[in-house]
Coordinates of C-alpha atoms and ligand atoms in Angstrom, one line a residue:
M1 CA 41.1 61.0 152.8
S2 CA 39.3 64.3 153.3
K3 CA 38.0 66.2 150.3
R4 CA 40.6 68.9 151.0
S5 CA 43.5 66.5 151.1
A6 CA 42.2 64.8 148.0
V7 CA 42.2 68.0 146.1
A8 CA 45.7 68.8 147.4
A9 CA 47.0 65.4 146.4
L10 CA 45.5 65.8 142.9
A11 CA 47.0 69.2 142.5
A12 CA 50.4 68.1 143.7
G13 CA 50.5 65.2 141.2
A14 CA 49.5 67.4 138.4
M15 CA 52.2 68.3 135.8
V16 CA 51.2 71.9 135.7
V17 CA 53.7 74.5 134.7
V18 CA 52.8 77.6 136.5
L19 CA 54.7 80.8 135.6
T20 CA 54.3 84.0 137.5
A21 CA 54.1 87.2 135.5
C22 CA 55.1 89.5 138.4
G23 CA 57.7 87.8 140.6
S24 CA 57.2 84.6 142.5
G25 CA 54.7 84.8 145.3
G26 CA 52.5 81.8 145.8
G27 CA 50.1 80.2 148.3
G28 CA 49.8 82.9 151.0
S29 CA 47.2 83.1 153.8
A30 CA 43.5 82.3 153.4
D31 CA 42.7 86.0 154.3
K32 CA 40.4 87.4 151.6
G33 CA 41.0 91.0 152.6
S34 CA 41.3 93.7 149.9
G35 CA 45.0 93.3 149.6
G36 CA 44.9 89.9 148.1
N37 CA 46.7 86.7 149.1
S38 CA 50.3 87.2 148.0
P39 CA 52.9 88.0 150.7
G40 CA 53.2 91.5 149.2
G41 CA 49.5 92.1 149.5
K42 CA 49.0 91.9 145.7
L43 CA 45.8 90.5 144.2
V44 CA 46.7 87.0 143.0
V45 CA 45.0 85.7 139.8
G46 CA 45.4 82.2 138.4
F47 CA 44.9 82.3 134.7
S48 CA 44.6 79.1 132.6
Q49 CA 45.2 79.9 128.9
V50 CA 44.0 77.6 126.1
G51 CA 47.5 77.3 124.5
A52 CA 49.6 79.0 121.8
E53 CA 47.8 77.7 118.8
S54 CA 47.4 80.9 116.8
G55 CA 48.5 84.5 116.3
W56 CA 45.3 85.6 118.1
R57 CA 46.2 83.5 121.1
T58 CA 49.7 84.9 121.3
A59 CA 48.3 88.4 121.2
N60 CA 45.8 87.5 123.9
T61 CA 48.4 86.1 126.2
K62 CA 50.6 89.1 125.8
S63 CA 47.7 91.4 126.5
V64 CA 46.7 89.5 129.7
Q65 CA 50.3 89.4 131.0
E66 CA 51.0 93.0 130.3
S67 CA 47.8 94.3 131.8
A68 CA 48.3 92.2 135.0
K69 CA 51.7 93.8 135.4
K70 CA 50.3 97.3 134.8
A71 CA 47.5 96.7 137.3
G72 CA 49.9 95.4 140.0
I73 CA 48.3 92.0 139.9
E74 CA 50.3 88.8 140.5
L75 CA 49.4 86.5 137.6
K76 CA 49.9 82.8 137.8
F77 CA 49.9 81.8 134.2
S78 CA 49.4 78.2 132.9
D79 CA 49.4 77.1 129.3
A80 CA 47.0 74.1 128.7
Q81 CA 48.4 73.2 125.3
Q82 CA 44.8 72.8 124.0
K83 CA 44.0 70.0 126.5
Q84 CA 41.1 70.2 128.8
E85 CA 42.7 67.9 131.4
N86 CA 45.6 70.3 131.7
Q87 CA 43.2 73.2 132.4
I88 CA 41.4 71.1 135.1
K89 CA 44.8 70.4 136.7
A90 CA 45.7 74.0 136.6
I91 CA 42.5 75.1 138.1
R92 CA 42.9 72.6 140.9
S93 CA 46.4 73.9 141.5
F94 CA 45.1 77.4 141.7
I95 CA 42.5 76.3 144.3
Q96 CA 45.2 74.6 146.3
Q97 CA 47.3 77.8 146.2
K98 CA 44.3 79.8 147.4
V99 CA 44.5 82.5 144.6
D100 CA 42.1 85.4 144.9
V101 CA 40.4 84.9 141.6
I102 CA 40.6 82.2 138.8
A103 CA 40.3 83.4 135.2
F104 CA 40.3 81.0 132.3
S105 CA 39.5 80.6 128.7
P106 CA 38.0 77.1 128.4
V107 CA 39.4 75.0 125.5
V108 CA 36.0 73.3 125.1
E109 CA 32.5 74.2 126.2
S110 CA 31.5 71.1 128.2
G111 CA 32.7 69.2 131.2
W112 CA 33.5 72.0 133.7
D113 CA 30.9 71.7 136.4
T114 CA 32.9 69.5 138.8
V115 CA 36.0 71.6 138.9
L116 CA 34.1 74.9 139.0
K117 CA 32.1 73.5 141.9
E118 CA 35.4 72.8 143.7
A119 CA 36.4 76.5 143.1
K120 CA 33.0 77.6 144.4
D121 CA 33.3 75.4 147.5
A122 CA 36.8 77.0 148.2
H123 CA 35.1 80.5 147.8
I124 CA 37.3 81.4 144.9
P125 CA 35.4 83.4 142.2
V126 CA 35.9 82.4 138.6
V127 CA 35.8 84.7 135.6
L128 CA 35.5 83.3 132.0
T129 CA 37.4 85.1 129.3
D130 CA 37.3 84.7 125.5
R131 CA 35.4 81.4 125.5
A132 CA 32.3 80.2 127.3
V133 CA 31.2 77.0 129.1
D134 CA 27.9 75.4 128.6
S135 CA 27.2 74.9 132.3
K136 CA 23.6 75.3 133.3
D137 CA 24.6 76.4 136.8
E138 CA 25.3 80.1 136.5
S139 CA 26.5 80.4 140.1
L140 CA 29.7 78.6 139.0
Y141 CA 31.2 81.7 137.5
A142 CA 30.9 85.4 138.1
S143 CA 31.1 86.8 134.6
F144 CA 32.1 86.1 131.0
L145 CA 34.1 88.6 129.0
G146 CA 34.6 87.9 125.3
S147 CA 33.3 88.1 121.7
D148 CA 30.0 87.0 120.3
F149 CA 31.2 84.1 118.1
V150 CA 27.7 83.5 116.7
E151 CA 27.7 87.1 115.4
E152 CA 31.1 86.6 113.9
G153 CA 30.0 83.5 112.0
R154 CA 26.9 85.3 110.9
A155 CA 29.0 88.3 109.6
A156 CA 31.1 85.9 107.5
G157 CA 27.9 84.3 106.1
D158 CA 26.3 87.7 105.4
W159 CA 29.3 88.8 103.4
L160 CA 29.0 85.6 101.3
V161 CA 25.3 86.2 100.6
K162 CA 26.1 89.8 99.4
E163 CA 29.1 88.7 97.4
Y164 CA 27.0 86.1 95.5
A165 CA 23.8 88.1 95.4
A166 CA 23.7 88.7 91.6
G167 CA 22.3 85.4 90.2
S168 CA 25.3 83.1 90.5
G169 CA 25.0 79.4 90.2
E170 CA 25.8 76.8 92.8
V171 CA 28.5 78.0 95.4
N172 CA 30.6 75.1 96.8
I173 CA 32.0 76.0 100.2
V174 CA 34.6 74.2 102.2
Q175 CA 34.8 74.9 105.9
L176 CA 37.8 74.7 108.2
E177 CA 36.4 74.3 111.7
G178 CA 38.2 75.3 114.9
T179 CA 38.9 72.9 117.8
T180 CA 36.1 70.4 118.1
G181 CA 33.8 71.2 121.0
S182 CA 35.1 74.7 121.5
A183 CA 32.8 77.7 121.7
P184 CA 34.2 79.5 118.7
A185 CA 34.0 76.4 116.5
N186 CA 30.4 75.6 117.5
D187 CA 29.2 79.2 117.3
R188 CA 31.0 80.4 114.2
K189 CA 29.7 77.3 112.4
S190 CA 26.1 77.9 113.5
G191 CA 26.2 81.6 112.9
F192 CA 27.5 81.1 109.3
A193 CA 24.9 78.3 108.7
D194 CA 22.2 80.6 109.9
A195 CA 23.2 83.4 107.5
V196 CA 23.2 81.2 104.4
K197 CA 20.2 79.0 105.3
G198 CA 17.2 79.2 103.0
Q199 CA 19.6 79.8 100.0
P200 CA 20.1 76.4 98.4
K201 CA 22.8 77.6 96.0
F202 CA 25.2 77.7 99.0
K203 CA 26.5 74.2 99.6
I204 CA 29.0 73.2 102.3
V205 CA 30.6 70.4 100.5
A206 CA 33.2 69.5 103.1
S207 CA 33.8 70.6 106.7
Q208 CA 36.6 69.4 109.0
T209 CA 38.5 70.6 112.0
G210 CA 41.9 72.3 111.5
D211 CA 42.3 72.8 115.3
F212 CA 42.8 76.6 114.9
T213 CA 46.4 76.0 113.7
R214 CA 48.3 76.9 110.5
A215 CA 49.7 73.4 110.0
K216 CA 46.4 71.7 110.4
G217 CA 44.7 74.3 108.2
K218 CA 47.1 73.5 105.4
E219 CA 46.9 69.7 105.8
V220 CA 43.1 69.7 105.8
M221 CA 42.9 72.1 102.8
Q222 CA 45.3 69.8 100.9
A223 CA 42.8 67.0 101.5
F224 CA 39.8 69.2 100.5
L225 CA 41.6 70.1 97.2
K226 CA 42.2 66.4 96.4
S227 CA 38.7 65.3 97.3
Q228 CA 36.5 68.2 96.0
P229 CA 36.3 68.7 92.2
K230 CA 35.0 72.3 92.6
I231 CA 35.7 74.6 95.5
D232 CA 34.4 78.2 95.2
V233 CA 34.8 79.4 98.7
L234 CA 36.8 78.6 101.8
Y235 CA 35.3 79.6 105.2
A236 CA 38.0 79.3 107.9
H237 CA 37.0 79.7 111.6
N238 CA 40.3 81.6 112.2
D239 CA 43.1 83.3 110.3
D240 CA 45.9 80.8 111.1
M241 CA 43.9 78.0 109.4
A242 CA 43.2 80.4 106.5
L243 CA 46.9 81.2 106.2
G244 CA 47.8 77.5 106.2
A245 CA 45.1 76.9 103.5
I246 CA 46.5 79.7 101.3
Q247 CA 49.8 77.8 101.2
A248 CA 48.0 74.6 100.2
I249 CA 46.0 76.5 97.5
E250 CA 49.1 78.1 96.0
E251 CA 51.0 74.8 96.0
A252 CA 48.1 73.3 94.1
G253 CA 48.6 75.9 91.4
K254 CA 45.5 78.0 92.3
K255 CA 45.1 81.6 93.2
P256 CA 43.7 82.2 96.7
G257 CA 41.2 85.1 96.8
T258 CA 40.5 84.6 93.1
D259 CA 40.1 81.0 92.1
I260 CA 38.9 80.2 95.7
K261 CA 37.4 83.1 97.7
I262 CA 38.4 83.1 101.3
V263 CA 36.5 84.4 104.3
S264 CA 38.0 84.2 107.7
V265 CA 37.8 85.3 111.4
D266 CA 40.3 87.2 113.7
G267 CA 41.9 90.1 111.8
V268 CA 45.5 89.4 112.8
K269 CA 48.3 91.2 111.1
D270 CA 49.4 88.3 108.9
A271 CA 45.9 87.9 107.6
L272 CA 45.5 91.6 106.9
T273 CA 48.8 91.4 105.0
A274 CA 47.4 88.5 102.9
M275 CA 44.2 90.5 102.3
S276 CA 46.2 93.5 101.1
Q277 CA 47.8 91.1 98.6
G278 CA 44.3 89.9 97.4
K279 CA 44.5 86.5 99.0
I280 CA 41.7 86.8 101.6
N281 CA 38.5 88.5 100.6
F282 CA 36.8 89.3 103.9
D283 CA 37.8 89.0 107.5
V284 CA 35.7 89.3 110.6
E285 CA 37.5 90.8 113.6
C286 CA 37.8 89.0 116.9
N287 CA 39.6 91.2 119.4
P288 CA 42.3 89.4 121.6
L289 CA 43.2 92.5 123.6
L290 CA 41.1 91.6 126.6
G291 CA 43.8 92.2 129.3
D292 CA 42.8 95.6 130.6
Q293 CA 39.1 94.7 130.8
L294 CA 39.9 91.4 132.4
M295 CA 42.0 92.9 135.2
D296 CA 39.4 95.5 135.9
L297 CA 36.8 92.7 136.1
V298 CA 38.8 90.5 138.5
K299 CA 39.4 93.5 140.8
K300 CA 35.7 94.2 140.9
V301 CA 34.8 90.6 141.5
K302 CA 37.4 90.3 144.3
A303 CA 36.0 93.5 145.9
G304 CA 32.5 91.9 145.8
E305 CA 31.1 94.5 143.4
Q306 CA 28.2 93.7 141.2
V307 CA 29.5 92.9 137.7
P308 CA 27.6 92.1 134.4
R309 CA 27.2 88.4 133.7
R310 CA 28.2 89.0 130.1
I311 CA 30.6 91.6 128.7
K312 CA 30.8 91.6 124.9
T313 CA 33.9 92.7 123.0
E314 CA 33.5 95.4 120.4
E315 CA 34.7 94.4 116.9
G316 CA 34.3 95.1 113.2
T317 CA 35.0 93.5 109.8
F318 CA 37.6 94.1 107.1
T319 CA 37.4 94.3 103.4
P320 CA 40.8 94.3 101.6
E321 CA 40.8 98.1 101.4
Q322 CA 40.1 98.4 105.1
A323 CA 42.8 95.8 105.8
A324 CA 45.4 97.8 103.9
A325 CA 44.4 101.0 105.8
A326 CA 44.5 99.3 109.2
L327 CA 47.8 97.5 108.7
P328 CA 50.3 100.2 109.6
N329 CA 48.8 100.5 113.1
R330 CA 47.9 96.9 113.7
Q331 CA 49.5 95.7 117.0
Y332 CA 49.2 91.9 116.5
Ligands
LIG1 O1 38.8 81.7 121.1 C1 39.2 82.6 120.1 C2 39.8 81.8 119.0 O2 40.8 80.9 119.4 C3 40.5 82.6 117.9 O3 39.7 83.0 116.9 C4 41.5 81.6 117.4 O4 42.4 82.2 116.5 C5 42.0 81.1 118.6 O5 42.7 80.0 118.5

């Protein structure tokens, strides 16, 4: 079997649900002219999303779909349900359909070289959005658009250092990690550790994945509350896990934000609401509204323009007062 038919067979066998944001369209010719590959001459982008694990993710999906529509781009959208094998199948399916550009947010950092090489051999450029891959071969993707997760972790740690600056005793921290092997989990962990290192009073007494979901965040926090005699601080790698943990803390008869201080990442509306109620003490923003920038980027990549290898998202942080002020205009 030729390499091409092997790829086609794999893609055909894949259980990939591909939805189109702007009408049907599909395969089309291999012509890579400026009009794109769809019968209507639209640019066709295959987008493999991580899943629907969090409020952040829902906002990101909406942003990408709306921006594609606005830009007149045909988006083939595939939800990987937090599974790398689903993303690999989706990318192979996009290759088989000869999309113009593939954009994806990799669920984990490792293990992408083979499929990215297949895209490269098919002359289909790839753009990474939100999360990075750890590939050494930079020719496998054109650009990476997203946040600096190490900085986010560092900002969370810096807040803690200031909060406990005035001669406190030992500070016991529990950490709810994101999806194991994902860029935000790896980087938010290392950025935070970096900010508190050299200060022995900060002790991470327990650290476990909550897979970026509310349900898992609650479950793991319940276990932390049972196993840890003294918890001063919860550091959650995203808001959904923090919100699940708040439920566990309240059910255990403790006051979130007071008995246990909480620092989290994302800045979604539900978390800002919890902050305004005193239940989260500090939140580091991670901006999910990447759609417009992504569409701009894929157009440039398709047109063969020079694009930056790395485009960082602008974001800030929230104290409870800033959260209360931002709430009325928060879109997600
Ligand atoms: O990759 C971004 C992270 O993924 C967000 O912080 C989190 O909420 C999501 O699941």
